[in-house]
Amino acid sequence: MPKLDRYLLSEFAQSTFATLTVLLIVSVGGAFTDVLSNIARGRVPAGMMLSQLGLVLLTWLPLILPLALMLGLMLAVGRLYRDSEMPVIASIGVGPRRMLKPVLLLVLPVALVVALCSLWLGPWSERMSQQLIAEANRNLIVAGLEPGSFTEIPGGGGVVFVGSMSNDGSRFSRVFVYRQSGDRIDITTSNDGEVTLGEDGQRYLVLNDGFEVEGPLDVGVEGKLDYRLMRYESNEVLMQADARRFDENDPEVMPTSALLGDPRPEANAQLHARLAPPLLTLAFALMAIPLARSTPRQARYGRMLMGFLGYLIGVNLMLMGEGWLETGRLAPALGLWWLVLPLLALGGWLYLSDGRLGRAKKVAA
């Protein structure tokens, strides 16, 4: 019955695509807020907002796609029941098992995309994000400083004036730095300098051959004339207070193949956290069909809420299990199989037994 398969596949795909579009719009708002928060705290240069937004969305896809698939299938199947199409399909001998083909034609490609994002694109985007930030922290142009103008220090707390800088933005000359902390001010001048990253991951302006004046903000108050003038050969000015240093040995940014031979608990937890999303995608997709079963006049959004809550519980257990693996509360060999395999078994059982639950037994005469 290829026409019926095409019809069901079209209904499932359209509902899933519409649901994914809505979830992506909502996710873009959340990712945008997250990136803006990092920019305000000085963690990310303002000029990298769009690139960081795209990379953050890539890391979120393994969590967004399974939910979009489950809700899309529930919406499509619920509409078929509401419009009495499912009874008509069942009357010609097409039951849940016969519908498995169009369901898998949609579910398997989506699961493959989730696996691609979870195993490769997600770690790659996280690694690329941290590398871009680390490189940008050495570049004053990307950080938003322009020659001949006053610019607020990333993270707040003062302003910087740069007379001129090199083409790559790493060296500069004729610098004026104004910083304020409480009721004290600090003014630093320098003939030249450069941008460096400390071992703690913080970004510093290394100033050479200049002066520094430190004293009270309010000069009108009696007794507050304790200014100090210092001349220095080299001085480091902190540009941001909360930067994350790129570490290529961090399990979050390591390729999945490199995690296989890593004995650290953090690496084992990260490996299982990447393997779980595609399997959970298949489990929740199989659950969506029986959960969407309803009568023509029955409200379908209550069952969708049940499916959504089940997804939230499953994802939260996955995140909690990852934390337990990192801290050693779970055996490394156990991984997240204690969560994934039961959900797969439950999804398969619900799908195969759909339409036969609660059937009255025949009573012998």
Tab-separated table of C-alpha atoms in Angstrom:
chain	number	residue	atom	x	y	z
A	1	MET	CA	0.000	0.000	0.000
A	2	PRO	CA	2.477	2.642	-1.133
A	3	LYS	CA	-0.138	5.422	-1.391
A	4	LEU	CA	-1.147	4.981	2.246
A	5	ASP	CA	2.509	4.903	3.297
A	6	ARG	CA	3.166	8.136	1.425
A	7	TYR	CA	0.108	9.753	2.953
A	8	LEU	CA	1.039	8.782	6.523
A	9	LEU	CA	4.669	9.736	6.025
A	10	SER	CA	3.588	13.133	4.679
A	11	GLU	CA	1.332	13.728	7.694
A	12	PHE	CA	4.046	12.704	10.149
A	13	ALA	CA	6.748	14.782	8.424
A	14	GLN	CA	4.627	17.936	8.167
A	15	SER	CA	3.627	17.845	11.845
A	16	THR	CA	7.200	17.133	12.926
A	17	PHE	CA	8.585	19.974	10.800
A	18	ALA	CA	5.996	22.422	12.169
A	19	THR	CA	6.774	21.377	15.743
A	20	LEU	CA	10.506	21.637	15.125
A	21	THR	CA	10.076	25.153	13.726
A	22	VAL	CA	8.233	26.311	16.844
A	23	LEU	CA	10.778	24.689	19.166
A	24	LEU	CA	13.677	26.249	17.250
A	25	ILE	CA	12.104	29.707	17.529
A	26	VAL	CA	11.763	29.237	21.283
A	27	SER	CA	15.291	27.822	21.518
A	28	VAL	CA	16.761	30.745	19.581
A	29	GLY	CA	15.341	33.082	22.223
A	30	GLY	CA	16.897	31.043	25.021
A	31	ALA	CA	20.250	30.733	23.237
A	32	PHE	CA	20.232	34.458	22.442
A	33	THR	CA	19.661	35.266	26.118
A	34	ASP	CA	22.485	32.925	27.119
A	35	VAL	CA	24.925	34.482	24.638
A	36	LEU	CA	23.957	38.028	25.668
A	37	SER	CA	24.534	37.087	29.303
A	38	ASN	CA	28.039	35.868	28.480
A	39	ILE	CA	28.731	39.058	26.524
A	40	ALA	CA	27.545	41.239	29.424
A	41	ARG	CA	29.825	39.331	31.807
A	42	GLY	CA	32.784	39.733	29.482
A	43	ARG	CA	33.062	36.025	28.676
A	44	VAL	CA	32.363	36.474	24.954
A	45	PRO	CA	33.377	39.434	22.744
A	46	ALA	CA	30.353	41.307	21.373
A	47	GLY	CA	31.503	40.865	17.768
A	48	MET	CA	31.072	37.082	18.037
A	49	MET	CA	27.396	37.104	19.017
A	50	LEU	CA	25.981	35.545	15.821
A	51	SER	CA	28.655	32.856	15.487
A	52	GLN	CA	28.251	31.853	19.136
A	53	LEU	CA	24.470	31.769	18.728
A	54	GLY	CA	24.737	29.299	15.848
A	55	LEU	CA	27.226	27.093	17.697
A	56	VAL	CA	25.032	27.018	20.818
A	57	LEU	CA	22.033	25.897	18.758
A	58	LEU	CA	24.079	23.013	17.327
A	59	THR	CA	24.791	21.748	20.834
A	60	TRP	CA	21.070	21.947	21.686
A	61	LEU	CA	19.839	19.982	18.647
A	62	PRO	CA	20.247	16.514	20.260
A	63	LEU	CA	17.708	17.633	22.876
A	64	ILE	CA	15.363	19.572	20.568
A	65	LEU	CA	14.967	17.033	17.744
A	66	PRO	CA	13.678	14.103	19.883
A	67	LEU	CA	11.033	16.332	21.470
A	68	ALA	CA	9.989	17.743	18.085
A	69	LEU	CA	9.683	14.233	16.649
A	70	MET	CA	7.605	12.917	19.545
A	71	LEU	CA	5.228	15.888	19.656
A	72	GLY	CA	4.958	15.945	15.849
A	73	LEU	CA	3.964	12.269	15.723
A	74	MET	CA	1.450	12.753	18.519
A	75	LEU	CA	-0.107	15.727	16.729
A	76	ALA	CA	-0.344	13.843	13.422
A	77	VAL	CA	-1.789	10.647	14.910
A	78	GLY	CA	-4.132	12.640	17.150
A	79	ARG	CA	-5.521	14.452	14.116
A	80	LEU	CA	-6.105	11.135	12.348
A	81	TYR	CA	-8.113	9.910	15.325
A	82	ARG	CA	-9.987	13.201	15.665
A	83	ASP	CA	-11.052	13.164	12.010
A	84	SER	CA	-11.989	9.460	12.229
A	85	GLU	CA	-9.337	8.511	9.674
A	86	MET	CA	-7.683	5.944	11.898
A	87	PRO	CA	-10.843	3.811	12.240
A	88	VAL	CA	-11.165	3.833	8.452
A	89	ILE	CA	-7.515	2.792	8.071
A	90	ALA	CA	-7.984	0.061	10.678
A	91	SER	CA	-11.102	-1.201	8.870
A	92	ILE	CA	-9.004	-2.141	5.828
A	93	GLY	CA	-6.648	-4.180	7.946
A	94	VAL	CA	-3.920	-1.608	8.641
A	95	GLY	CA	-2.981	-1.781	12.313
A	96	PRO	CA	-0.105	-0.364	14.369
A	97	ARG	CA	2.377	-2.958	13.107
A	98	ARG	CA	1.534	-2.141	9.474
A	99	MET	CA	2.115	1.574	10.260
A	100	LEU	CA	5.628	0.816	11.462
A	101	LYS	CA	7.037	1.314	7.950
A	102	PRO	CA	5.999	4.999	7.480
A	103	VAL	CA	6.887	5.686	11.114
A	104	LEU	CA	10.408	4.321	10.700
A	105	LEU	CA	10.832	6.137	7.382
A	106	LEU	CA	10.681	9.346	9.422
A	107	VAL	CA	12.115	8.218	12.752
A	108	LEU	CA	15.307	6.579	11.485
A	109	PRO	CA	16.577	9.624	9.486
A	110	VAL	CA	15.820	11.896	12.439
A	111	ALA	CA	17.629	9.500	14.795
A	112	LEU	CA	20.618	9.523	12.433
A	113	VAL	CA	20.657	13.339	12.474
A	114	VAL	CA	20.480	13.293	16.281
A	115	ALA	CA	23.380	10.823	16.370
A	116	LEU	CA	25.379	13.033	13.997
A	117	CYS	CA	24.752	16.105	16.154
A	118	SER	CA	25.388	14.300	19.429
A	119	LEU	CA	28.508	12.378	18.415
A	120	TRP	CA	30.181	14.859	16.067
A	121	LEU	CA	28.561	18.254	15.482
A	122	GLY	CA	27.901	18.998	19.163
A	123	PRO	CA	31.485	18.393	20.366
A	124	TRP	CA	32.829	20.151	17.263
A	125	SER	CA	30.676	23.244	17.925
A	126	GLU	CA	31.713	23.345	21.589
A	127	ARG	CA	35.375	23.017	20.622
A	128	MET	CA	35.060	25.651	17.900
A	129	SER	CA	33.247	28.032	20.258
A	130	GLN	CA	35.988	27.887	22.879
A	131	GLN	CA	38.736	28.190	20.261
A	132	LEU	CA	37.116	31.266	18.712
A	133	ILE	CA	36.733	32.902	22.115
A	134	ALA	CA	40.351	32.122	23.038
A	135	GLU	CA	41.605	33.619	19.763
A	136	ALA	CA	39.326	36.642	20.035
A	137	ASN	CA	40.534	37.369	23.552
A	138	ARG	CA	43.944	38.117	22.013
A	139	ASN	CA	42.456	40.540	19.512
A	140	LEU	CA	41.330	44.020	20.540
A	141	ILE	CA	39.429	44.529	17.277
A	142	VAL	CA	37.158	41.564	17.963
A	143	ALA	CA	36.825	42.685	21.585
A	144	GLY	CA	35.236	45.907	20.338
A	145	LEU	CA	38.072	48.397	20.864
A	146	GLU	CA	38.521	50.933	18.087
A	147	PRO	CA	41.490	53.287	17.658
A	148	GLY	CA	40.715	56.889	18.558
A	149	SER	CA	37.594	56.215	20.662
A	150	PHE	CA	36.676	55.420	24.257
A	151	THR	CA	35.342	51.885	24.795
A	152	GLU	CA	33.899	50.312	27.923
A	153	ILE	CA	35.998	47.490	29.338
A	154	PRO	CA	34.237	44.128	28.691
A	155	GLY	CA	32.488	43.218	31.906
A	156	GLY	CA	32.181	46.853	33.035
A	157	GLY	CA	34.233	48.783	35.521
A	158	GLY	CA	35.940	51.362	33.306
A	159	VAL	CA	36.841	52.607	29.836
A	160	VAL	CA	39.820	52.213	27.514
A	161	PHE	CA	41.193	54.612	24.909
A	162	VAL	CA	43.584	53.292	22.258
A	163	GLY	CA	45.370	55.730	19.975
A	164	SER	CA	46.391	53.180	17.343
A	165	MET	CA	46.822	49.432	16.959
A	166	SER	CA	48.379	46.874	14.655
A	167	ASN	CA	46.463	45.287	11.801
A	168	ASP	CA	45.920	42.038	13.709
A	169	GLY	CA	44.713	43.903	16.805
A	170	SER	CA	47.252	42.339	19.149
A	171	ARG	CA	49.505	45.385	19.728
A	172	PHE	CA	48.602	49.013	20.372
A	173	SER	CA	50.071	52.385	21.335
A	174	ARG	CA	49.039	55.509	23.281
A	175	VAL	CA	46.685	53.855	25.765
A	176	PHE	CA	44.505	55.449	28.458
A	177	VAL	CA	42.677	53.177	30.935
A	178	TYR	CA	40.160	54.458	33.500
A	179	ARG	CA	38.866	52.038	36.154
A	180	GLN	CA	36.569	52.585	39.128
A	181	SER	CA	36.056	50.320	42.131
A	182	GLY	CA	33.764	51.651	44.845
A	183	ASP	CA	34.919	55.138	45.800
A	184	ARG	CA	38.419	54.663	44.328
A	185	ILE	CA	39.606	55.372	40.789
A	186	ASP	CA	42.627	54.170	38.881
A	187	ILE	CA	43.977	55.918	35.773
A	188	THR	CA	46.706	54.230	33.740
A	189	THR	CA	48.547	55.541	30.692
A	190	SER	CA	51.046	53.794	28.454
A	191	ASN	CA	53.027	54.381	25.291
A	192	ASP	CA	52.499	50.864	23.917
A	193	GLY	CA	51.408	47.364	24.872
A	194	GLU	CA	49.814	44.109	23.774
A	195	VAL	CA	47.043	41.627	24.632
A	196	THR	CA	47.930	38.353	26.407
A	197	LEU	CA	46.123	35.474	28.066
A	198	GLY	CA	47.197	34.364	31.527
A	199	GLU	CA	47.423	30.775	32.720
A	200	ASP	CA	44.076	31.260	34.478
A	201	GLY	CA	42.402	32.054	31.144
A	202	GLN	CA	41.955	35.752	31.935
A	203	ARG	CA	42.732	38.416	29.336
A	204	TYR	CA	45.219	41.176	30.195
A	205	LEU	CA	46.431	44.394	28.630
A	206	VAL	CA	50.207	44.377	29.096
A	207	LEU	CA	51.213	48.042	29.220
A	208	ASN	CA	54.803	49.230	28.835
A	209	ASP	CA	56.511	52.443	29.964
A	210	GLY	CA	53.687	54.457	31.521
A	211	PHE	CA	52.176	56.061	34.612
A	212	GLU	CA	49.417	55.017	37.024
A	213	VAL	CA	47.443	57.343	39.319
A	214	GLU	CA	45.258	55.885	42.087
A	215	GLY	CA	43.094	57.822	44.517
A	216	PRO	CA	39.606	58.716	45.813
A	217	LEU	CA	36.707	59.431	43.473
A	218	ASP	CA	35.285	62.377	45.440
A	219	VAL	CA	38.006	64.990	45.817
A	220	GLY	CA	35.677	67.420	47.580
A	221	VAL	CA	35.603	65.471	50.827
A	222	GLU	CA	38.174	66.501	53.403
A	223	GLY	CA	40.873	63.977	54.049
A	224	LYS	CA	40.492	62.252	50.700
A	225	LEU	CA	43.561	63.562	48.931
A	226	ASP	CA	45.593	60.389	49.267
A	227	TYR	CA	46.600	60.056	45.615
A	228	ARG	CA	49.501	57.924	44.512
A	229	LEU	CA	51.531	58.340	41.342
A	230	MET	CA	53.589	55.436	40.054
A	231	ARG	CA	55.788	55.015	37.037
A	232	TYR	CA	56.245	51.516	35.676
A	233	GLU	CA	58.072	49.636	32.964
A	234	SER	CA	55.394	46.952	32.626
A	235	ASN	CA	51.854	46.762	33.998
A	236	GLU	CA	49.041	44.250	33.443
A	237	VAL	CA	45.412	45.431	33.356
A	238	LEU	CA	42.677	42.788	33.682
A	239	MET	CA	40.196	43.087	30.832
A	240	GLN	CA	37.558	40.589	31.969
A	241	ALA	CA	36.866	38.803	35.208
A	242	ASP	CA	35.309	35.560	33.980
A	243	ALA	CA	36.765	33.879	30.917
A	244	ARG	CA	36.957	30.169	30.213
A	245	ARG	CA	40.314	28.932	29.093
A	246	PHE	CA	40.297	26.499	26.187
A	247	ASP	CA	41.494	23.053	27.233
A	248	GLU	CA	41.800	20.476	24.460
A	249	ASN	CA	41.707	17.693	27.081
A	250	ASP	CA	38.282	18.762	28.339
A	251	PRO	CA	35.880	15.827	27.662
A	252	GLU	CA	33.209	18.260	26.449
A	253	VAL	CA	35.346	19.313	23.484
A	254	MET	CA	37.147	16.033	22.783
A	255	PRO	CA	36.090	14.002	19.714
A	256	THR	CA	33.962	10.974	20.481
A	257	SER	CA	36.651	8.606	19.176
A	258	ALA	CA	39.128	10.052	21.704
A	259	LEU	CA	36.719	9.376	24.584
A	260	LEU	CA	36.689	5.628	23.918
A	261	GLY	CA	40.158	5.069	25.371
A	262	ASP	CA	40.030	7.736	28.077
A	263	PRO	CA	39.895	6.200	31.580
A	264	ARG	CA	38.672	9.364	33.326
A	265	PRO	CA	35.138	9.249	34.819
A	266	GLU	CA	34.355	12.590	33.135
A	267	ALA	CA	35.230	11.142	29.728
A	268	ASN	CA	33.097	8.038	30.342
A	269	ALA	CA	30.153	10.209	31.420
A	270	GLN	CA	30.509	12.398	28.335
A	271	LEU	CA	30.672	9.330	26.060
A	272	HIS	CA	27.427	7.880	27.420
A	273	ALA	CA	25.772	11.309	27.304
A	274	ARG	CA	26.509	11.401	23.565
A	275	LEU	CA	25.308	7.844	22.923
A	276	ALA	CA	21.989	8.255	24.749
A	277	PRO	CA	20.139	10.937	22.626
A	278	PRO	CA	19.716	8.914	19.382
A	279	LEU	CA	18.475	5.873	21.331
A	280	LEU	CA	16.093	8.024	23.366
A	281	THR	CA	14.837	9.486	20.093
A	282	LEU	CA	13.756	6.041	18.927
A	283	ALA	CA	12.202	5.203	22.314
A	284	PHE	CA	10.111	8.375	22.564
A	285	ALA	CA	9.036	8.102	18.914
A	286	LEU	CA	7.679	4.589	19.503
A	287	MET	CA	5.828	5.801	22.601
A	288	ALA	CA	4.220	8.676	20.687
A	289	ILE	CA	1.924	6.471	18.564
A	290	PRO	CA	0.117	4.639	21.416
A	291	LEU	CA	0.069	7.783	23.579
A	292	ALA	CA	-1.770	9.662	20.805
A	293	ARG	CA	-4.629	7.123	20.648
A	294	SER	CA	-7.954	8.846	21.384
A	295	THR	CA	-11.623	8.887	20.489
A	296	PRO	CA	-12.940	11.501	18.021
A	297	ARG	CA	-14.338	13.708	20.798
A	298	GLN	CA	-11.571	13.150	23.321
A	299	ALA	CA	-9.157	16.020	24.018
A	300	ARG	CA	-5.738	15.147	22.643
A	301	TYR	CA	-3.633	17.762	24.445
A	302	GLY	CA	-3.824	15.945	27.780
A	303	ARG	CA	-1.956	12.993	26.281
A	304	MET	CA	0.549	15.371	24.688
A	305	LEU	CA	1.196	16.829	28.130
A	306	MET	CA	1.820	13.304	29.429
A	307	GLY	CA	4.286	12.697	26.606
A	308	PHE	CA	6.034	16.012	27.239
A	309	LEU	CA	6.356	15.283	30.962
A	310	GLY	CA	7.722	11.825	30.155
A	311	TYR	CA	10.321	13.419	27.876
A	312	LEU	CA	11.329	15.907	30.592
A	313	ILE	CA	11.718	13.113	33.144
A	314	GLY	CA	13.812	11.058	30.720
A	315	VAL	CA	16.116	13.967	29.828
A	316	ASN	CA	16.530	14.988	33.467
A	317	LEU	CA	17.413	11.410	34.412
A	318	MET	CA	19.966	11.400	31.579
A	319	LEU	CA	21.578	14.611	32.880
A	320	MET	CA	21.511	13.343	36.451
A	321	GLY	CA	23.043	10.046	35.347
A	322	GLU	CA	25.824	11.925	33.584
A	323	GLY	CA	26.579	13.757	36.824
A	324	TRP	CA	26.531	10.494	38.793
A	325	LEU	CA	29.027	8.969	36.371
A	326	GLU	CA	31.334	11.987	36.713
A	327	THR	CA	31.324	11.783	40.516
A	328	GLY	CA	31.663	7.988	40.604
A	329	ARG	CA	28.225	7.304	42.135
A	330	LEU	CA	27.454	4.979	39.206
A	331	ALA	CA	29.662	2.168	37.954
A	332	PRO	CA	31.395	3.145	34.681
A	333	ALA	CA	30.215	-0.044	32.946
A	334	LEU	CA	26.603	0.729	33.870
A	335	GLY	CA	26.717	4.046	32.030
A	336	LEU	CA	23.284	5.259	30.992
A	337	TRP	CA	22.096	1.835	29.817
A	338	TRP	CA	19.936	1.575	32.938
A	339	LEU	CA	17.838	4.398	31.467
A	340	VAL	CA	18.060	3.866	27.704
A	341	LEU	CA	17.365	0.119	27.471
A	342	PRO	CA	14.211	0.128	29.681
A	343	LEU	CA	12.806	3.087	27.745
A	344	LEU	CA	13.465	1.304	24.437
A	345	ALA	CA	11.780	-1.836	25.756
A	346	LEU	CA	8.824	0.183	27.061
A	347	GLY	CA	8.455	2.045	23.765
A	348	GLY	CA	8.559	-1.165	21.743
A	349	TRP	CA	6.050	-2.911	24.015
A	350	LEU	CA	3.620	0.037	23.955
A	351	TYR	CA	3.822	0.236	20.161
A	352	LEU	CA	3.342	-3.474	19.498
A	353	SER	CA	0.509	-3.790	22.026
A	354	ASP	CA	-1.283	-0.639	20.809
A	355	GLY	CA	-4.948	-1.309	20.104
A	356	ARG	CA	-5.022	-4.516	22.100
A	357	LEU	CA	-4.732	-3.148	25.628
A	358	GLY	CA	-7.844	-3.638	27.677
A	359	ARG	CA	-9.493	-5.968	25.149
A	360	ALA	CA	-12.237	-7.974	26.802
A	361	LYS	CA	-11.597	-11.682	27.087
A	362	LYS	CA	-14.067	-14.077	25.440
A	363	VAL	CA	-16.186	-16.001	27.860
A	364	ALA	CA	-16.863	-19.602	26.944
A	365	ALA	CA	-20.532	-20.465	26.624
